[in-house]
C-alpha cells in the first residue's frame, strides 16, 4: 500500500466535499478583543473575530492575566507530572474546591480539557458499573460519544430533547438495571437548551443517574454562573455535572462535579486522568480567578445576553436566515458545505471578519452554517459591519434568504 498516497487522497476527498479546514493564523490583542491580527499571504491585517468560545472575553481579563503571571513567578511553568505523581499543586486543590462550591456539590475533579473530562468520566462510569446502560441524546458532543463508545457497555440513543422518546427508551430497560441519562444543557451548534428538570423527572421515575454537560453554559447562566441547571433550580438533581474552563472562563481545562464518592471513584479509576500530566499551575490559577470573579459579577453575562439578543434582531431585520436559538449561540444557515466555506473566506478576505464554517460532521449535511458568538466586547459598529457584509455576500452569491 502507498501510505502517503492514501493520506493525500483522503485530504483531496475532504477538499472536494468542501470540508477541508484551514486554520487562521491569528494574534489576539489584549485590550482590543474582538480585534485580532491575521497573519496571512498578504502580510498582516486587522480582523474582527466572531466565532470565539471565549464568550465573555475573560481570556483578556486583567484579573485572570495577573493571576496567571503571578503563579508563574511563584511556582514556575509546568505542573511536573501527573496528579498522582507530582502534578497536584495547591492551585489545583483550590480550583476544585471553588468548582464544587460553584455547583453546590461535595467535590470536583479537574482534567486537562473538557473533551478529556467527558471521555474519561463516561468511559469509566459505563465500564465499571455492572450492566450499565448509557442513554444518550442524539445531538451529544463528540467527546461524550467517545466516552460512551470507550465504556464498551450498552448504549441507547434518544431523539434530541425528545422527552417522549426518552421515556419510551427508559421503559424498555429493566427498572433495577443501572442506567445513566447523558445530555447537554446548551447544544452549541443549534443554541437550543435541554429541558433539564423534565429529564430529571424521568430519571427519578426510572431510577437513572444523570450526566449533564454544561460546557457552553458554565459562567453564562445562573446567578453565579453555574449554568442552566442553576438557572432552572436543578443542580441538586444532577449526578454528574461536567464543565469546561476554556469557554466562558477564558482559559483551558475541564472538570466534573458531584458527590465525594463519585469524584473519588473517577479519580481512582479513569485512565484519562491518571496518566495525563496535570494542567500547568498558572492555568489553574487563571481559571480559579475567572471562576471566582464570575461567581460575584453578573455584568459580563448581562452584557453578553444583550449583545446576543441585539445581533439576533439585526439578522432578522436584514432577512438573513438566522436559525432559532434559545441561547447565546447565533447560527446562520447556509446549507451547502462549499458555499459555507466560500462565505467565510469572503468575509475574511473582503470584509476582515473571521468566522469559521461549520460543516459535517460537526453538523448534519445540508445544515452547514455560520456560528456567530457575540460577546460583551462586540460594539454596535462591529455588528453593523457584520450585517452589511453578510448582506453583500448573500446578494452577490444569490444565497437563499430567510423564509
Short mmCIF file of C-alpha atoms in Angstrom, two decimals, residues 36-314:
data_model
loop_
_atom_site.label_atom_id
_atom_site.label_comp_id
_atom_site.label_asym_id
_atom_site.label_seq_id
_atom_site.Cartn_x
_atom_site.Cartn_y
_atom_site.Cartn_z
CA UNK A 36 -7.06 40.34 16.22
CA UNK A 37 -4.10 40.44 13.85
CA UNK A 38 -4.32 37.96 10.98
CA UNK A 39 -1.03 36.66 9.60
CA UNK A 40 -1.69 35.58 6.02
CA UNK A 41 -0.38 35.69 2.45
CA UNK A 42 -0.98 39.44 2.34
CA UNK A 43 1.15 40.04 5.42
CA UNK A 44 -0.80 41.18 8.47
CA UNK A 45 -4.33 42.54 8.65
CA UNK A 46 -6.67 43.55 11.43
CA UNK A 47 -9.79 41.36 11.64
CA UNK A 48 -12.83 41.12 13.90
CA UNK A 49 -13.37 37.70 15.49
CA UNK A 50 -16.99 36.50 15.52
CA UNK A 51 -16.60 32.83 16.40
CA UNK A 52 -14.66 32.69 19.67
CA UNK A 53 -15.82 30.47 22.51
CA UNK A 54 -14.25 32.96 24.91
CA UNK A 55 -17.83 34.13 25.28
CA UNK A 56 -17.26 36.77 27.97
CA UNK A 57 -13.78 37.92 27.00
CA UNK A 58 -12.31 36.50 30.22
CA UNK A 59 -9.20 35.44 28.32
CA UNK A 60 -8.46 39.17 28.13
CA UNK A 61 -9.48 39.98 31.69
CA UNK A 62 -6.78 41.64 33.78
CA UNK A 63 -7.73 39.66 36.90
CA UNK A 64 -7.16 36.39 35.06
CA UNK A 65 -3.95 37.50 33.35
CA UNK A 66 -2.48 38.80 36.60
CA UNK A 67 -3.29 35.56 38.43
CA UNK A 68 -1.53 33.54 35.74
CA UNK A 69 1.57 35.74 35.71
CA UNK A 70 1.78 35.73 39.49
CA UNK A 71 1.55 31.93 39.57
CA UNK A 72 4.37 31.53 37.04
CA UNK A 73 6.57 33.87 39.06
CA UNK A 74 5.72 31.99 42.25
CA UNK A 75 5.87 28.30 41.26
CA UNK A 76 7.17 28.13 37.69
CA UNK A 77 5.74 26.91 34.41
CA UNK A 78 4.76 23.22 34.48
CA UNK A 79 2.98 21.01 36.98
CA UNK A 80 5.81 18.49 36.97
CA UNK A 81 3.85 15.35 36.29
CA UNK A 82 0.51 13.60 36.60
CA UNK A 83 -1.70 14.45 39.56
CA UNK A 84 -0.81 11.10 41.14
CA UNK A 85 2.94 11.59 40.92
CA UNK A 86 3.88 15.23 41.37
CA UNK A 87 1.36 17.34 39.50
CA UNK A 88 -1.14 18.24 42.22
CA UNK A 89 -0.38 21.79 43.26
CA UNK A 90 -2.22 23.97 45.73
CA UNK A 91 -3.77 25.84 42.79
CA UNK A 92 -5.40 22.61 41.60
CA UNK A 93 -6.79 21.93 45.06
CA UNK A 94 -8.17 25.46 45.39
CA UNK A 95 -9.70 25.31 41.90
CA UNK A 96 -11.51 22.05 42.66
CA UNK A 97 -12.83 23.46 45.92
CA UNK A 98 -14.08 26.54 44.05
CA UNK A 99 -15.81 24.45 41.39
CA UNK A 100 -17.51 22.25 43.98
CA UNK A 101 -18.76 25.38 45.70
CA UNK A 102 -19.94 26.79 42.36
CA UNK A 103 -22.13 23.75 41.70
CA UNK A 104 -23.13 23.08 45.29
CA UNK A 105 -21.53 19.63 45.24
CA UNK A 106 -19.30 17.78 47.67
CA UNK A 107 -16.32 17.62 45.33
CA UNK A 108 -14.95 18.33 41.86
CA UNK A 109 -12.15 16.96 39.70
CA UNK A 110 -10.14 18.92 37.10
CA UNK A 111 -8.97 17.44 33.78
CA UNK A 112 -6.75 18.83 31.04
CA UNK A 113 -9.72 19.60 28.79
CA UNK A 114 -13.48 19.30 28.58
CA UNK A 115 -13.07 16.58 25.97
CA UNK A 116 -10.87 14.53 28.29
CA UNK A 117 -13.30 15.08 31.18
CA UNK A 118 -16.20 13.67 29.17
CA UNK A 119 -14.27 10.80 27.62
CA UNK A 120 -12.66 9.77 30.90
CA UNK A 121 -15.69 10.13 33.16
CA UNK A 122 -18.24 8.48 30.88
CA UNK A 123 -15.98 5.61 29.85
CA UNK A 124 -15.08 4.94 33.48
CA UNK A 125 -18.62 5.11 34.82
CA UNK A 126 -20.03 3.00 31.99
CA UNK A 127 -17.29 0.38 32.14
CA UNK A 128 -17.26 -0.16 35.89
CA UNK A 129 -20.94 -0.11 36.89
CA UNK A 130 -22.17 -3.68 36.22
CA UNK A 131 -24.71 -3.98 33.38
CA UNK A 132 -24.83 -0.18 33.00
CA UNK A 133 -26.77 1.36 30.10
CA UNK A 134 -25.77 4.81 28.83
CA UNK A 135 -28.76 6.64 27.33
CA UNK A 136 -27.51 9.45 25.13
CA UNK A 137 -29.13 12.43 23.40
CA UNK A 138 -28.66 12.11 19.64
CA UNK A 139 -27.00 15.54 19.44
CA UNK A 140 -24.41 14.99 22.15
CA UNK A 141 -20.87 16.24 21.63
CA UNK A 142 -18.15 14.07 20.08
CA UNK A 143 -16.35 13.79 23.42
CA UNK A 144 -19.44 12.31 25.04
CA UNK A 145 -19.88 9.88 22.16
CA UNK A 146 -16.22 8.87 22.52
CA UNK A 147 -16.65 8.26 26.25
CA UNK A 148 -19.76 6.17 25.66
CA UNK A 149 -18.04 4.10 22.98
CA UNK A 150 -14.94 3.55 25.07
CA UNK A 151 -17.04 2.36 28.01
CA UNK A 152 -17.81 -0.78 25.95
CA UNK A 153 -21.19 -1.00 27.63
CA UNK A 154 -24.66 -0.93 26.13
CA UNK A 155 -25.81 2.41 24.76
CA UNK A 156 -29.23 3.70 23.75
CA UNK A 157 -29.80 6.86 21.69
CA UNK A 158 -32.89 9.02 22.17
CA UNK A 159 -34.11 11.74 19.79
CA UNK A 160 -32.75 15.17 20.57
CA UNK A 161 -34.52 16.80 23.53
CA UNK A 162 -37.46 14.44 22.94
CA UNK A 163 -38.99 13.52 26.30
CA UNK A 164 -41.48 11.10 24.75
CA UNK A 165 -38.74 9.15 23.01
CA UNK A 166 -36.54 9.24 26.11
CA UNK A 167 -39.31 7.77 28.25
CA UNK A 168 -40.02 5.15 25.61
CA UNK A 169 -36.37 4.09 25.72
CA UNK A 170 -36.33 4.08 29.55
CA UNK A 171 -39.44 1.88 29.65
CA UNK A 172 -37.62 -0.75 27.61
CA UNK A 173 -34.87 -1.11 30.25
CA UNK A 174 -35.40 -3.11 33.44
CA UNK A 175 -36.15 -0.62 36.24
CA UNK A 176 -33.49 -2.14 38.51
CA UNK A 177 -30.76 -2.06 35.86
CA UNK A 178 -28.16 0.73 36.31
CA UNK A 179 -28.58 3.48 33.74
CA UNK A 180 -27.28 7.00 33.04
CA UNK A 181 -29.07 9.67 31.01
CA UNK A 182 -26.33 11.62 29.20
CA UNK A 183 -27.21 15.05 27.82
CA UNK A 184 -26.13 18.67 27.44
CA UNK A 185 -27.68 21.89 28.68
CA UNK A 186 -26.81 24.20 25.76
CA UNK A 187 -26.25 22.48 22.42
CA UNK A 188 -23.56 24.58 20.84
CA UNK A 189 -24.32 24.23 17.14
CA UNK A 190 -28.07 24.93 17.36
CA UNK A 191 -28.18 27.03 20.50
CA UNK A 192 -31.13 25.12 21.94
CA UNK A 193 -31.45 24.17 25.61
CA UNK A 194 -32.41 20.88 27.22
CA UNK A 195 -35.49 20.55 29.47
CA UNK A 196 -33.31 19.65 32.46
CA UNK A 197 -35.99 19.32 35.15
CA UNK A 198 -38.22 17.22 32.91
CA UNK A 199 -35.32 14.88 32.13
CA UNK A 200 -34.57 14.65 35.87
CA UNK A 201 -38.21 13.76 36.49
CA UNK A 202 -37.82 10.81 34.12
CA UNK A 203 -34.53 9.87 35.78
CA UNK A 204 -36.28 9.77 39.16
CA UNK A 205 -39.17 7.76 37.75
CA UNK A 206 -36.95 5.14 36.11
CA UNK A 207 -34.12 5.02 38.66
CA UNK A 208 -31.44 6.56 36.43
CA UNK A 209 -28.37 8.67 37.09
CA UNK A 210 -27.99 11.94 35.17
CA UNK A 211 -24.84 13.19 33.44
CA UNK A 212 -25.10 16.81 32.30
CA UNK A 213 -22.58 18.56 30.04
CA UNK A 214 -22.69 22.30 30.84
CA UNK A 215 -19.61 23.37 28.88
CA UNK A 216 -21.44 26.05 26.87
CA UNK A 217 -23.37 27.23 29.92
CA UNK A 218 -20.97 27.49 32.88
CA UNK A 219 -20.10 31.10 33.51
CA UNK A 220 -23.02 32.10 31.27
CA UNK A 221 -26.24 31.25 33.12
CA UNK A 222 -27.48 31.30 36.69
CA UNK A 223 -26.93 33.88 39.44
CA UNK A 224 -23.33 32.74 39.97
CA UNK A 225 -22.66 31.35 36.50
CA UNK A 226 -23.04 27.69 37.44
CA UNK A 227 -25.01 27.01 34.27
CA UNK A 228 -28.54 26.28 33.09
CA UNK A 229 -29.07 23.76 35.90
CA UNK A 230 -28.50 26.57 38.39
CA UNK A 231 -30.78 28.90 36.44
CA UNK A 232 -33.51 26.23 36.40
CA UNK A 233 -33.05 25.18 40.04
CA UNK A 234 -31.92 21.68 39.05
CA UNK A 235 -28.31 21.46 40.24
CA UNK A 236 -29.10 19.17 43.15
CA UNK A 237 -30.83 16.75 40.78
CA UNK A 238 -27.78 16.05 38.62
CA UNK A 239 -25.48 13.12 39.46
CA UNK A 240 -22.52 14.31 37.38
CA UNK A 241 -22.09 17.90 36.20
CA UNK A 242 -19.37 18.35 33.58
CA UNK A 243 -17.96 21.72 32.61
CA UNK A 244 -15.09 23.49 30.93
CA UNK A 245 -12.67 26.26 31.84
CA UNK A 246 -11.94 27.01 28.18
CA UNK A 247 -15.06 28.88 27.09
CA UNK A 248 -16.75 31.44 29.35
CA UNK A 249 -13.87 31.20 31.84
CA UNK A 250 -11.36 32.01 29.11
CA UNK A 251 -8.53 29.58 29.96
CA UNK A 252 -8.36 25.79 29.37
CA UNK A 253 -9.30 22.62 31.21
CA UNK A 254 -12.36 20.57 32.02
CA UNK A 255 -13.93 19.18 35.16
CA UNK A 256 -16.69 17.12 36.71
CA UNK A 257 -18.55 17.89 39.93
CA UNK A 258 -20.70 15.68 42.13
CA UNK A 259 -20.66 13.58 45.26
CA UNK A 260 -17.38 12.90 47.05
CA UNK A 261 -17.71 9.16 46.42
CA UNK A 262 -18.36 9.55 42.68
CA UNK A 263 -15.48 12.01 42.25
CA UNK A 264 -13.09 9.78 44.19
CA UNK A 265 -14.18 6.81 42.08
CA UNK A 266 -13.43 8.60 38.79
CA UNK A 267 -10.16 9.99 40.19
CA UNK A 268 -9.05 6.50 41.14
CA UNK A 269 -10.13 4.59 38.01
CA UNK A 270 -10.11 6.94 35.00
CA UNK A 271 -7.10 6.38 32.75
CA UNK A 272 -7.61 9.76 31.11
CA UNK A 273 -6.99 11.37 34.48
CA UNK A 274 -4.41 9.03 35.99
CA UNK A 275 -1.97 9.01 33.06
CA UNK A 276 -2.18 12.66 31.93
CA UNK A 277 0.18 15.40 33.08
CA UNK A 278 -1.68 17.98 35.15
CA UNK A 279 -2.62 21.44 33.94
CA UNK A 280 0.17 23.99 34.50
CA UNK A 281 -0.32 25.76 37.85
CA UNK A 282 -0.63 29.12 36.08
CA UNK A 283 -3.58 27.79 34.09
CA UNK A 284 -5.25 26.53 37.26
CA UNK A 285 -4.60 29.91 38.90
CA UNK A 286 -6.13 31.80 35.97
CA UNK A 287 -9.17 29.54 35.92
CA UNK A 288 -9.56 29.93 39.67
CA UNK A 289 -9.53 33.73 39.35
CA UNK A 290 -12.04 33.61 36.49
CA UNK A 291 -14.47 31.33 38.33
CA UNK A 292 -14.26 33.44 41.48
CA UNK A 293 -14.87 36.65 39.52
CA UNK A 294 -17.88 35.38 37.58
CA UNK A 295 -19.48 33.99 40.75
CA UNK A 296 -19.88 37.54 42.05
CA UNK A 297 -20.05 39.56 38.83
CA UNK A 298 -23.10 39.35 36.56
CA UNK A 299 -22.03 42.31 34.42
CA UNK A 300 -20.32 40.20 31.76
CA UNK A 301 -23.27 37.78 31.49
CA UNK A 302 -25.80 40.60 31.20
CA UNK A 303 -23.77 42.39 28.53
CA UNK A 304 -23.32 39.19 26.56
CA UNK A 305 -27.03 38.36 26.64
CA UNK A 306 -27.86 41.87 25.41
CA UNK A 307 -25.33 41.57 22.58
CA UNK A 308 -26.74 38.18 21.52
CA UNK A 309 -30.33 39.47 21.55
CA UNK A 310 -29.31 42.54 19.55
CA UNK A 311 -27.50 40.51 16.89
CA UNK A 312 -30.44 38.14 16.52
CA UNK A 313 -32.76 41.11 15.99
CA UNK A 314 -30.46 42.71 13.42
#
